[in-house]
Amino acid sequence: MDLYIAVDVGATYTRVGIGSKTKLLDKVVLRTPRSGDENTIAEAIIHTVRKHYGKYLDEVRTVGVASIGPLDIRRGRVVGASNAPIREFELLHPLKERLGKPVYVLNDAVAGVYGEKYYGAGRGYSNIVYITISTGVGGGVIVDDHLLIGKQGNAHEIGHIVVKYDSDVKCGCGGVGHWEAYAGGANIPRLAKLLAEKHGLLDSPVYTGAVNGEITAREVFEYYRRGDKLARITVNEVISACIAGFASVINSYDPEIITIGGSVFLNNQDVLLAPIVRGVEEQIITGKPVIKPTPLGGDVVLYGALALAVNPPPHLVDLQGS
């Protein structure tokens, strides 16, 4: 049986799996290395593949890698990741050389939409968007059955759509007013701190936690559900930014369906989904698409990496070699 290695390199966790043409068969999860050089992450992937799937390597045809970006797509290299301590690292060449298999590398969210097309809610559609709201915000786009990649592999960096042009909320990339600055999990505690100072809510436990670096996006949403005023102001800003971002994506790409993943969204669908779906109606000029959570859950990007390994886009084959 032909087998395929799938890898999802995230800012916090890396998932490595093995699958057939039709489904994932197994996966392991490891912490993405927090320190090291440009080859450290690739070495961790190689070690994991050999440890868990080494006995199957003769049957492995291809390796698909979905990674945080931005990318240098021709080199299969991450350049300036805004949410990872190792900001630049190699993937394509060390994996190809050490595993002895064809390797293809895409941005994680682009791989996510590819996974939806082959294994998820995108089956049967020609115009699909996948949006991830996680540590950062990203997207993948298929228009008329064509996967958008871009000159450097970064056609999809929707997290850096400017949702507030006069904002003083700074993104991890250095820009201001970006969607990711408001809705990315790494930035939500910082947003809460700024809003506390703006509204004089310095007695909120959310503010205290943010100042001390002791609160997470998950906890901000928990305080929201308890009725904390600062948490509610913060989450409402997150929702407003998401409405602006989703509307911009819909107006730009005219999708039939948008699927949503990422830990911030998937863990807080009860808070985020309905207001986003309602809110975009007043901001779009084209027909409203279906908007729904990904049915692939936390494995959507790993399924995208599998789809990449099984059906590498011809343009990517031209860029990265066979």
CSV table of N, CA and C in Angstrom, one decimal, residues 220-290:
chain,number,residue,atom,x,y,z
A,220,VAL,N,-9.1,34.5,28.7
A,220,VAL,CA,-9.9,35.7,28.4
A,220,VAL,C,-11.3,35.4,28.0
A,221,PHE,N,-11.5,34.3,27.2
A,221,PHE,CA,-12.8,33.9,26.8
A,221,PHE,C,-13.6,33.3,28.0
A,222,GLU,N,-12.9,32.7,28.9
A,222,GLU,CA,-13.5,32.1,30.2
A,222,GLU,C,-14.1,33.3,31.0
A,223,TYR,N,-13.3,34.4,31.2
A,223,TYR,CA,-13.7,35.5,31.9
A,223,TYR,C,-14.9,36.2,31.2
A,224,TYR,N,-14.9,36.2,29.8
A,224,TYR,CA,-16.0,36.7,29.1
A,224,TYR,C,-17.3,36.0,29.5
A,225,ARG,N,-17.2,34.7,29.5
A,225,ARG,CA,-18.4,33.9,29.9
A,225,ARG,C,-18.9,34.2,31.3
A,226,ARG,N,-18.0,34.6,32.2
A,226,ARG,CA,-18.3,34.9,33.6
A,226,ARG,C,-18.9,36.3,33.7
A,227,GLY,N,-18.8,37.1,32.6
A,227,GLY,CA,-19.3,38.5,32.6
A,227,GLY,C,-18.3,39.6,33.0
A,228,ASP,N,-17.0,39.2,33.0
A,228,ASP,CA,-16.0,40.2,33.3
A,228,ASP,C,-16.1,41.4,32.2
A,229,LYS,N,-16.1,42.6,32.7
A,229,LYS,CA,-16.3,43.7,31.8
A,229,LYS,C,-15.2,43.9,30.8
A,230,LEU,N,-13.9,43.8,31.2
A,230,LEU,CA,-12.8,43.9,30.4
A,230,LEU,C,-12.7,42.8,29.3
A,231,ALA,N,-13.0,41.6,29.8
A,231,ALA,CA,-13.0,40.5,28.9
A,231,ALA,C,-14.1,40.6,27.8
A,232,ARG,N,-15.2,41.2,28.2
A,232,ARG,CA,-16.3,41.4,27.2
A,232,ARG,C,-15.9,42.5,26.2
A,233,ILE,N,-15.3,43.6,26.6
A,233,ILE,CA,-14.8,44.6,25.7
A,233,ILE,C,-13.8,44.0,24.7
A,234,THR,N,-12.9,43.2,25.3
A,234,THR,CA,-11.8,42.6,24.5
A,234,THR,C,-12.4,41.6,23.4
A,235,VAL,N,-13.3,40.7,23.9
A,235,VAL,CA,-13.9,39.8,22.9
A,235,VAL,C,-14.7,40.4,21.9
A,236,ASN,N,-15.4,41.5,22.3
A,236,ASN,CA,-16.2,42.2,21.3
A,236,ASN,C,-15.3,42.9,20.2
A,237,GLU,N,-14.1,43.3,20.6
A,237,GLU,CA,-13.1,43.8,19.6
A,237,GLU,C,-12.6,42.7,18.7
A,238,VAL,N,-12.4,41.5,19.3
A,238,VAL,CA,-12.0,40.3,18.5
A,238,VAL,C,-13.1,40.1,17.4
A,239,ILE,N,-14.3,40.1,17.9
A,239,ILE,CA,-15.4,39.8,17.0
A,239,ILE,C,-15.5,40.8,15.9
A,240,SER,N,-15.4,42.1,16.2
A,240,SER,CA,-15.4,43.2,15.2
A,240,SER,C,-14.3,43.0,14.2
A,241,ALA,N,-13.1,42.7,14.7
A,241,ALA,CA,-12.0,42.5,13.7
A,241,ALA,C,-12.3,41.3,12.8
A,242,CYS,N,-12.9,40.2,13.4
A,242,CYS,CA,-13.2,39.1,12.6
A,242,CYS,C,-14.2,39.4,11.5
A,243,ILE,N,-15.2,40.2,11.9
A,243,ILE,CA,-16.2,40.5,10.9
A,243,ILE,C,-15.6,41.3,9.7
A,244,ALA,N,-14.7,42.3,10.1
A,244,ALA,CA,-14.0,43.0,9.0
A,244,ALA,C,-13.2,42.1,8.2
A,245,GLY,N,-12.5,41.2,8.8
A,245,GLY,CA,-11.6,40.3,8.1
A,245,GLY,C,-12.4,39.3,7.2
A,246,PHE,N,-13.4,38.7,7.7
A,246,PHE,CA,-14.2,37.8,6.9
A,246,PHE,C,-14.9,38.6,5.7
A,247,ALA,N,-15.4,39.7,6.0
A,247,ALA,CA,-16.0,40.5,4.9
A,247,ALA,C,-15.0,40.8,3.8
A,248,SER,N,-13.8,41.2,4.2
A,248,SER,CA,-12.8,41.5,3.2
A,248,SER,C,-12.4,40.3,2.4
A,249,VAL,N,-12.4,39.1,3.0
A,249,VAL,CA,-12.1,37.9,2.3
A,249,VAL,C,-13.2,37.5,1.3
A,250,ILE,N,-14.4,37.7,1.8
A,250,ILE,CA,-15.6,37.4,0.9
A,250,ILE,C,-15.6,38.3,-0.3
A,251,ASN,N,-15.4,39.6,0.0
A,251,ASN,CA,-15.5,40.5,-1.1
A,251,ASN,C,-14.3,40.3,-2.1
A,252,SER,N,-13.2,39.8,-1.6
A,252,SER,CA,-12.0,39.6,-2.5
A,252,SER,C,-12.1,38.3,-3.3
A,253,TYR,N,-12.6,37.2,-2.7
A,253,TYR,CA,-12.5,35.9,-3.4
A,253,TYR,C,-13.8,35.3,-3.7
A,254,ASP,N,-14.9,35.9,-3.3
A,254,ASP,CA,-16.3,35.4,-3.7
A,254,ASP,C,-16.4,33.9,-3.5
A,255,PRO,N,-16.1,33.3,-2.3
A,255,PRO,CA,-16.2,31.9,-2.1
A,255,PRO,C,-17.6,31.4,-2.0
A,256,GLU,N,-17.8,30.1,-2.3
A,256,GLU,CA,-19.0,29.4,-2.0
A,256,GLU,C,-19.1,29.0,-0.6
A,257,ILE,N,-18.0,28.6,0.0
A,257,ILE,CA,-18.0,28.2,1.4
A,257,ILE,C,-16.7,28.6,2.1
A,258,ILE,N,-16.8,29.0,3.3
A,258,ILE,CA,-15.7,29.3,4.2
A,258,ILE,C,-15.8,28.3,5.4
A,259,THR,N,-14.7,27.6,5.6
A,259,THR,CA,-14.6,26.8,6.8
A,259,THR,C,-13.6,27.4,7.8
A,260,ILE,N,-13.8,27.2,9.0
A,260,ILE,CA,-13.0,27.9,10.1
A,260,ILE,C,-12.4,26.9,11.0
A,261,GLY,N,-11.1,27.0,11.3
A,261,GLY,CA,-10.5,26.2,12.3
A,261,GLY,C,-9.6,27.0,13.2
A,262,GLY,N,-8.6,26.4,13.8
A,262,GLY,CA,-7.7,27.0,14.7
A,262,GLY,C,-8.3,27.0,16.1
A,263,SER,N,-7.3,26.9,17.1
A,263,SER,CA,-7.8,26.6,18.5
A,263,SER,C,-8.6,27.8,19.1
A,264,VAL,N,-8.3,29.0,18.8
A,264,VAL,CA,-9.1,30.1,19.3
A,264,VAL,C,-10.5,30.0,18.9
A,265,PHE,N,-10.7,29.7,17.6
A,265,PHE,CA,-12.1,29.6,17.1
A,265,PHE,C,-12.7,28.3,17.6
A,266,LEU,N,-12.1,27.2,17.4
A,266,LEU,CA,-12.7,25.9,17.7
A,266,LEU,C,-13.1,25.7,19.2
A,267,ASN,N,-12.3,26.4,20.1
A,267,ASN,CA,-12.6,26.3,21.5
A,267,ASN,C,-13.6,27.3,21.9
A,268,ASN,N,-14.0,28.2,21.0
A,268,ASN,CA,-14.9,29.3,21.4
A,268,ASN,C,-16.0,29.6,20.3
A,269,GLN,N,-16.4,28.5,19.7
A,269,GLN,CA,-17.4,28.6,18.6
A,269,GLN,C,-18.7,29.2,19.2
A,270,ASP,N,-19.0,28.9,20.4
A,270,ASP,CA,-20.3,29.4,21.0
A,270,ASP,C,-20.3,30.9,21.1
A,271,VAL,N,-19.1,31.5,21.2
A,271,VAL,CA,-19.0,33.0,21.4
A,271,VAL,C,-18.8,33.6,20.0
A,272,LEU,N,-18.1,33.0,19.1
A,272,LEU,CA,-17.6,33.7,17.9
A,272,LEU,C,-18.5,33.4,16.7
A,273,LEU,N,-19.0,32.2,16.5
A,273,LEU,CA,-19.5,31.9,15.2
A,273,LEU,C,-20.7,32.7,14.8
A,274,ALA,N,-21.8,32.8,15.6
A,274,ALA,CA,-23.0,33.4,15.3
A,274,ALA,C,-22.8,34.9,15.0
A,275,PRO,N,-22.1,35.7,15.9
A,275,PRO,CA,-21.9,37.1,15.6
A,275,PRO,C,-21.1,37.4,14.3
A,276,ILE,N,-20.2,36.5,14.0
A,276,ILE,CA,-19.4,36.7,12.8
A,276,ILE,C,-20.3,36.5,11.6
A,277,VAL,N,-21.1,35.4,11.6
A,277,VAL,CA,-22.0,35.1,10.5
A,277,VAL,C,-23.0,36.2,10.3
A,278,ARG,N,-23.5,36.7,11.4
A,278,ARG,CA,-24.5,37.8,11.3
A,278,ARG,C,-23.8,39.1,10.8
A,279,GLY,N,-22.6,39.4,11.3
A,279,GLY,CA,-22.0,40.6,11.1
A,279,GLY,C,-21.5,40.8,9.6
A,280,VAL,N,-21.2,39.8,9.0
A,280,VAL,CA,-20.6,40.0,7.6
A,280,VAL,C,-21.8,40.4,6.6
A,281,GLU,N,-23.0,40.1,7.0
A,281,GLU,CA,-24.1,40.4,6.0
A,281,GLU,C,-24.2,41.8,5.6
A,282,GLU,N,-23.8,42.7,6.5
A,282,GLU,CA,-23.9,44.2,6.3
A,282,GLU,C,-22.6,44.7,5.6
A,283,GLN,N,-21.6,43.9,5.4
A,283,GLN,CA,-20.3,44.3,4.9
A,283,GLN,C,-19.9,43.8,3.6
A,284,ILE,N,-20.7,42.9,3.0
A,284,ILE,CA,-20.3,42.2,1.7
A,284,ILE,C,-21.1,42.7,0.6
A,285,ILE,N,-20.5,42.6,-0.6
A,285,ILE,CA,-21.2,43.1,-1.8
A,285,ILE,C,-21.6,41.9,-2.7
A,286,THR,N,-21.2,40.7,-2.4
A,286,THR,CA,-21.4,39.5,-3.2
A,286,THR,C,-22.3,38.6,-2.3
A,287,GLY,N,-22.7,37.5,-2.9
A,287,GLY,CA,-23.6,36.5,-2.2
A,287,GLY,C,-22.9,36.0,-0.9
A,288,LYS,N,-23.6,35.8,0.1
A,288,LYS,CA,-23.0,35.3,1.4
A,288,LYS,C,-22.7,33.8,1.2
A,289,PRO,N,-21.5,33.4,1.5
A,289,PRO,CA,-21.2,31.9,1.4
A,289,PRO,C,-21.7,31.2,2.6
A,290,VAL,N,-21.6,29.9,2.5
A,290,VAL,CA,-21.8,29.0,3.7
A,290,VAL,C,-20.6,29.3,4.6
